[in-house]
GROMACS .gro file of C-alpha atoms in nm:
model
  272
    1MET     CA    1   0.000   0.000   0.000
    2PRO     CA    2   0.137   0.346  -0.087
    3THR     CA    3   0.319   0.502   0.204
    4VAL     CA    4   0.175   0.846   0.127
    5LEU     CA    5  -0.175   0.716   0.204
    6ASP     CA    6  -0.091   0.539   0.528
    7SER     CA    7   0.111   0.831   0.661
    8SER     CA    8  -0.147   1.097   0.577
    9LEU     CA    9  -0.296   1.292   0.867
   10PHE     CA   10  -0.644   1.174   0.767
   11GLU     CA   11  -0.539   0.814   0.830
   12ALA     CA   12  -0.300   0.866   1.121
   13ASN     CA   13  -0.490   1.121   1.330
   14PRO     CA   14  -0.853   1.191   1.223
   15LYS     CA   15  -0.914   1.427   1.515
   16ARG     CA   16  -0.617   1.646   1.426
   17PHE     CA   17  -0.720   1.630   1.059
   18ARG     CA   18  -1.059   1.782   1.144
   19GLN     CA   19  -0.882   2.062   1.330
   20ILE     CA   20  -0.669   2.132   1.023
   21VAL     CA   21  -0.987   2.139   0.814
   22ASP     CA   22  -1.120   2.414   1.041
   23LEU     CA   23  -0.791   2.603   1.022
   24SER     CA   24  -0.782   2.593   0.641
   25ARG     CA   25  -1.136   2.730   0.627
   26LYS     CA   26  -1.039   3.009   0.865
   27PHE     CA   27  -0.748   3.107   0.642
   28VAL     CA   28  -0.969   3.132   0.337
   29GLY     CA   29  -1.224   3.340   0.525
   30VAL     CA   30  -0.972   3.581   0.675
   31TYR     CA   31  -0.683   3.608   0.430
   32CYS     CA   32  -0.831   3.559   0.083
   33VAL     CA   33  -1.157   3.562  -0.108
   34ASN     CA   34  -1.349   3.239  -0.152
   35GLY     CA   35  -1.268   3.046  -0.467
   36ILE     CA   36  -0.986   2.850  -0.623
   37ILE     CA   37  -0.653   2.973  -0.487
   38GLY     CA   38  -0.398   2.817  -0.722
   39GLU     CA   39  -0.116   3.061  -0.808
   40ASN     CA   40  -0.277   3.318  -0.577
   41VAL     CA   41  -0.126   3.125  -0.286
   42PHE     CA   42   0.176   3.356  -0.319
   43GLN     CA   43  -0.049   3.656  -0.255
   44LEU     CA   44  -0.221   3.470   0.028
   45LEU     CA   45   0.116   3.411   0.197
   46GLN     CA   46   0.207   3.777   0.155
   47ASN     CA   47  -0.129   3.889   0.292
   48TYR     CA   48  -0.093   3.664   0.595
   49ALA     CA   49   0.256   3.800   0.663
   50ARG     CA   50   0.137   4.159   0.627
   51ARG     CA   51  -0.162   4.107   0.857
   52GLN     CA   52   0.058   3.933   1.114
   53ASP     CA   53   0.329   4.200   1.087
   54ILE     CA   54   0.589   3.951   0.961
   55THR     CA   55   0.882   4.067   0.751
   56LEU     CA   56   0.872   3.825   0.458
   57GLU     CA   57   1.084   3.759   0.152
   58ILE     CA   58   0.964   3.517  -0.117
   59LEU     CA   59   1.242   3.401  -0.348
   60ARG     CA   60   1.183   3.190  -0.661
   61TYR     CA   61   1.489   3.060  -0.841
   62PRO     CA   62   1.620   2.727  -0.976
   63PHE     CA   63   1.774   2.497  -0.715
   64HIS     CA   64   1.909   2.255  -0.978
   65ASP     CA   65   1.768   1.971  -0.770
   66SER     CA   66   1.426   1.834  -0.865
   67LYS     CA   67   1.389   1.659  -0.530
   68LEU     CA   68   1.415   1.984  -0.333
   69TRP     CA   69   1.090   2.178  -0.344
   70ALA     CA   70   1.133   2.463  -0.096
   71TYR     CA   71   1.295   2.578   0.224
   72THR     CA   72   1.207   2.842   0.478
   73PHE     CA   73   1.427   3.001   0.739
   74LEU     CA   74   1.446   3.294   0.978
   75LYS     CA   75   1.733   3.541   0.961
   76LYS     CA   76   1.759   3.869   1.149
   77GLY     CA   77   1.383   3.884   1.203
   78THR     CA   78   1.295   3.816   0.838
   79VAL     CA   79   1.125   3.498   0.720
   80PHE     CA   80   1.267   3.380   0.388
   81VAL     CA   81   1.062   3.140   0.175
   82CYS     CA   82   1.264   2.996  -0.113
   83ILE     CA   83   1.080   2.808  -0.389
   84ASN     CA   84   1.243   2.592  -0.657
   85ALA     CA   85   1.149   2.765  -0.984
   86GLU     CA   86   1.250   2.458  -1.186
   87LEU     CA   87   0.958   2.259  -1.047
   88PRO     CA   88   0.623   2.229  -1.228
   89GLN     CA   89   0.392   2.512  -1.128
   90ASN     CA   90   0.155   2.283  -0.936
   91LYS     CA   91   0.440   2.167  -0.710
   92GLN     CA   92   0.543   2.528  -0.649
   93VAL     CA   93   0.186   2.613  -0.549
   94PHE     CA   94   0.169   2.318  -0.310
   95ALA     CA   95   0.511   2.402  -0.166
   96VAL     CA   96   0.405   2.758  -0.079
   97ALA     CA   97   0.088   2.634   0.093
   98HIS     CA   98   0.293   2.376   0.285
   99GLU     CA   99   0.546   2.636   0.402
  100LEU     CA  100   0.260   2.870   0.497
  101TYR     CA  101   0.159   2.619   0.765
  102HIS     CA  102   0.511   2.621   0.913
  103ILE     CA  103   0.503   3.001   0.919
  104TYR     CA  104   0.163   2.987   1.088
  105CYS     CA  105   0.304   2.757   1.358
  106TYR     CA  106   0.594   2.999   1.409
  107THR     CA  107   0.376   3.310   1.415
  108GLU     CA  108   0.109   3.168   1.643
  109ASP     CA  109   0.378   3.025   1.874
  110VAL     CA  110   0.250   2.672   1.811
  111ASP     CA  111   0.606   2.558   1.736
  112GLN     CA  112   0.888   2.797   1.649
  113SER     CA  113   1.164   2.537   1.632
  114ILE     CA  114   1.118   2.434   1.267
  115ILE     CA  115   1.136   2.783   1.118
  116ARG     CA  116   1.419   2.884   1.350
  117SER     CA  117   1.624   2.580   1.251
  118GLY     CA  118   1.506   2.589   0.889
  119SER     CA  119   1.218   2.407   0.719
  120LEU     CA  120   1.311   2.198   0.415
  121LEU     CA  121   1.046   2.048   0.187
  122ASP     CA  122   1.158   1.769  -0.043
  123ALA     CA  123   0.981   1.526  -0.274
  124GLN     CA  124   0.982   1.248  -0.016
  125THR     CA  125   0.791   1.462   0.234
  126VAL     CA  126   0.508   1.513  -0.016
  127ASP     CA  127   0.513   1.195  -0.225
  128GLU     CA  128   0.606   0.932   0.034
  129SER     CA  129   0.616   1.006   0.406
  130ALA     CA  130   0.693   1.313   0.615
  131ASN     CA  131   0.962   1.305   0.883
  132THR     CA  132   0.788   1.524   1.139
  133GLN     CA  133   0.433   1.562   1.268
  134GLU     CA  134   0.433   1.925   1.160
  135ASP     CA  135   0.520   1.823   0.803
  136VAL     CA  136   0.232   1.571   0.806
  137GLU     CA  137  -0.002   1.849   0.919
  138ALA     CA  138   0.147   2.093   0.666
  139ASN     CA  139   0.073   1.849   0.382
  140ALA     CA  140  -0.287   1.814   0.497
  141PHE     CA  141  -0.324   2.191   0.541
  142ALA     CA  142  -0.185   2.265   0.193
  143ALA     CA  143  -0.418   2.019   0.020
  144LEU     CA  144  -0.725   2.134   0.217
  145LEU     CA  145  -0.648   2.501   0.153
  146LEU     CA  146  -0.599   2.450  -0.221
  147MET     CA  147  -0.878   2.193  -0.272
  148PRO     CA  148  -1.154   2.233  -0.009
  149ASP     CA  149  -1.438   1.981  -0.001
  150HIS     CA  150  -1.714   2.209  -0.125
  151LEU     CA  151  -1.522   2.325  -0.435
  152LEU     CA  152  -1.403   1.972  -0.506
  153ASN     CA  153  -1.760   1.842  -0.494
  154GLU     CA  154  -1.877   2.127  -0.718
  155GLN     CA  155  -1.620   2.039  -0.982
  156ILE     CA  156  -1.703   1.668  -0.968
  157GLU     CA  157  -2.063   1.759  -1.044
  158LEU     CA  158  -1.964   2.010  -1.311
  159TYR     CA  159  -1.738   1.766  -1.495
  160GLY     CA  160  -1.987   1.484  -1.451
  161ILE     CA  161  -1.718   1.264  -1.297
  162PRO     CA  162  -1.864   0.923  -1.200
  163LYS     CA  163  -1.765   0.861  -0.838
  164ASP     CA  164  -1.792   0.485  -0.886
  165ASN     CA  165  -1.537   0.484  -1.166
  166ILE     CA  166  -1.292   0.773  -1.134
  167THR     CA  167  -1.005   0.740  -1.381
  168VAL     CA  168  -0.660   0.893  -1.419
  169ASP     CA  169  -0.806   1.135  -1.673
  170ASP     CA  170  -1.064   1.247  -1.416
  171VAL     CA  171  -0.786   1.316  -1.167
  172LEU     CA  172  -0.604   1.517  -1.436
  173ALA     CA  173  -0.920   1.723  -1.496
  174LEU     CA  174  -0.925   1.814  -1.127
  175MET     CA  175  -0.551   1.882  -1.134
  176ASP     CA  176  -0.612   2.121  -1.422
  177PHE     CA  177  -0.874   2.310  -1.226
  178PHE     CA  178  -0.707   2.329  -0.884
  179GLY     CA  179  -0.340   2.333  -0.985
  180ILE     CA  180  -0.208   2.082  -0.733
  181PRO     CA  181  -0.006   1.759  -0.780
  182TYR     CA  182  -0.160   1.427  -0.879
  183LYS     CA  183  -0.111   1.249  -0.546
  184ALA     CA  184  -0.259   1.543  -0.354
  185VAL     CA  185  -0.573   1.525  -0.569
  186VAL     CA  186  -0.613   1.152  -0.508
  187LEU     CA  187  -0.573   1.200  -0.133
  188ARG     CA  188  -0.834   1.476  -0.131
  189LEU     CA  189  -1.076   1.254  -0.323
  190TYR     CA  190  -1.031   0.989  -0.055
  191GLU     CA  191  -1.046   1.230   0.239
  192SER     CA  192  -1.365   1.388   0.105
  193LYS     CA  193  -1.521   1.041   0.072
  194ASN     CA  194  -1.555   1.067  -0.304
  195ILE     CA  195  -1.358   0.746  -0.355
  196PRO     CA  196  -1.298   0.441  -0.134
  197LYS     CA  197  -0.955   0.350  -0.007
  198SER     CA  198  -0.919   0.072  -0.264
  199LYS     CA  199  -0.964   0.322  -0.549
  200ALA     CA  200  -0.715   0.562  -0.386
  201VAL     CA  201  -0.460   0.280  -0.368
  202GLU     CA  202  -0.526   0.198  -0.734
  203LEU     CA  203  -0.485   0.558  -0.852
  204LEU     CA  204  -0.174   0.614  -0.640
  205SER     CA  205  -0.019   0.301  -0.790
  206VAL     CA  206  -0.036   0.433  -1.147
  207PRO     CA  207   0.321   0.481  -1.279
  208SER     CA  208   0.432   0.842  -1.324
  209GLU     CA  209   0.517   0.767  -1.688
  210THR     CA  210   0.154   0.672  -1.753
  211ILE     CA  211   0.035   0.994  -1.592
  212GLN     CA  212   0.277   1.203  -1.799
  213ASN     CA  213   0.164   1.027  -2.117
  214ARG     CA  214  -0.203   1.099  -2.041
  215ILE     CA  215  -0.119   1.465  -1.975
  216ALA     CA  216   0.058   1.484  -2.311
  217LEU     CA  217  -0.228   1.312  -2.495
  218THR     CA  218  -0.521   1.490  -2.331
  219GLY     CA  219  -0.364   1.827  -2.256
  220ARG     CA  220  -0.525   1.817  -1.911
  221ALA     CA  221  -0.314   1.980  -1.637
  222LYS     CA  222  -0.044   2.052  -1.895
  223ARG     CA  223  -0.030   2.421  -1.805
  224TRP     CA  224   0.054   2.328  -1.446
  225MET     CA  225   0.344   2.107  -1.554
  226LEU     CA  226   0.543   2.402  -1.689
  227ASN     CA  227   0.826   2.526  -1.470
  228GLY     CA  228   0.879   2.879  -1.348
  229ARG     CA  229   1.154   2.978  -1.590
  230GLY     CA  230   1.120   3.346  -1.670
  231ILE     CA  231   0.930   3.437  -1.353
  232GLU     CA  232   1.217   3.405  -1.106
  233SER     CA  233   1.205   3.648  -0.818
  234PHE     CA  234   1.463   3.773  -0.570
  235GLY     CA  235   1.222   3.951  -0.340
  236SER     CA  236   1.306   4.300  -0.225
  237LEU     CA  237   1.667   4.266  -0.345
  238GLU     CA  238   1.570   4.318  -0.709
  239ASP     CA  239   1.266   4.537  -0.633
  240ASN     CA  240   1.472   4.778  -0.422
  241LEU     CA  241   1.747   4.793  -0.682
  242ASN     CA  242   1.502   4.876  -0.960
  243PHE     CA  243   1.329   5.138  -0.743
  244ASN     CA  244   1.658   5.301  -0.642
  245CYS     CA  245   1.780   5.307  -1.002
  246GLN     CA  246   1.455   5.451  -1.140
  247ASN     CA  247   1.453   5.724  -0.878
  248GLU     CA  248   1.827   5.794  -0.908
  249LEU     CA  249   1.887   5.723  -0.540
  250LEU     CA  250   2.223   5.551  -0.592
  251THR     CA  251   2.564   5.683  -0.683
  252GLU     CA  252   2.696   5.548  -1.014
  253SER     CA  253   2.955   5.333  -0.833
  254ARG     CA  254   2.696   5.183  -0.594
  255LYS     CA  255   2.452   5.125  -0.881
  256ALA     CA  256   2.719   4.943  -1.081
  257LYS     CA  257   2.821   4.734  -0.780
  258ASP     CA  258   2.462   4.630  -0.696
  259CYS     CA  259   2.375   4.551  -1.060
  260SER     CA  260   2.692   4.346  -1.093
  261PHE     CA  261   2.610   4.149  -0.776
  262LEU     CA  262   2.260   4.064  -0.898
  263SER     CA  263   2.385   3.978  -1.246
  264ASP     CA  264   2.652   3.744  -1.107
  265LEU     CA  265   2.393   3.579  -0.882
  266LYS     CA  266   2.163   3.511  -1.177
  267LYS     CA  267   2.452   3.371  -1.381
  268GLN     CA  268   2.543   3.132  -1.099
  269LEU     CA  269   2.181   3.007  -1.096
  270GLY     CA  270   2.165   2.977  -1.474
  271ILE     CA  271   1.915   3.260  -1.516
  272GLN     CA  272   1.939   3.467  -1.831
   0.00000   0.00000   0.00000
C-alpha cells in the first residue's frame, strides 16, 4: 500500500485532521476571497505576513535539484521562503501552501523550532512520508487550503465525474482546475469520501510515466506542468534595486556594484 496514504494525517490522526480542516477554512475566510486559490497562494502568503506584521521575503529561483521543493528560514527577524522555480507550477503552489503552515506555527507560537532551525520540503515529504508531525499536518493543510471539499464536490458535479469509476483522466481534470499535484488530488478525493480507499490505492499506484503520457495526450493539467523559468524572483533585493535606479537614489559606483552582484547571482543560478 502506498506510504503516502498510510502516513497521511487523515489516516494517522482523524481528530487532528478535522482541526486542520477548520484552520484551512479560517485562512480562506480571513486572508483571501473564496474560490480557487492556485497561483494566488503567493499573494495569500504575503497577505498573511502583512496582517501578522511579519517581515517576509519570497524568493523563486532554480535549485538545480528536482527533489528539493522549498525551504524556509528565519534570519535577522525576516522569514525567507525559497521556492524551486524549476519545479512544475503545481508543485510550487503546493510548496508555498505547505510552508505557509510552518510560518503559521511559528507566528502563532505553536512551534517555532522548525522555522528557527530551517524548514526543508523535499519530494519524499510530499510523495512518500513526512519526517515530522508538523510536516504531516502541513501536507494536509496545503491540500485542504488548495482543494476544499465544497469546491471539489462542485467540480465533480460540473465535470460529470462518475464517483464509482474515477479514472486517471478524471484526476487530471481536477488537477487542471485546482493546480495541485496528482497524489494530492487523489488523497483529497479519498479524504472527502468521493472514492474508497481501494480506489485511492489503485490511482496512487499508477506509474508516473503513464500519468505524464495521459497529460501529453489529453492536454489536461499541462499548463501546471510548466516550470517557473522566466518568472524568477529575488524579493526586495531586485525590487529595491530597480526602485533606487529609477529614482536615481544611488551613486553610479553603488549602482554598478549592486547591478553586478545581482547579475553574477543570476549567472550562478543559470538565469538569463
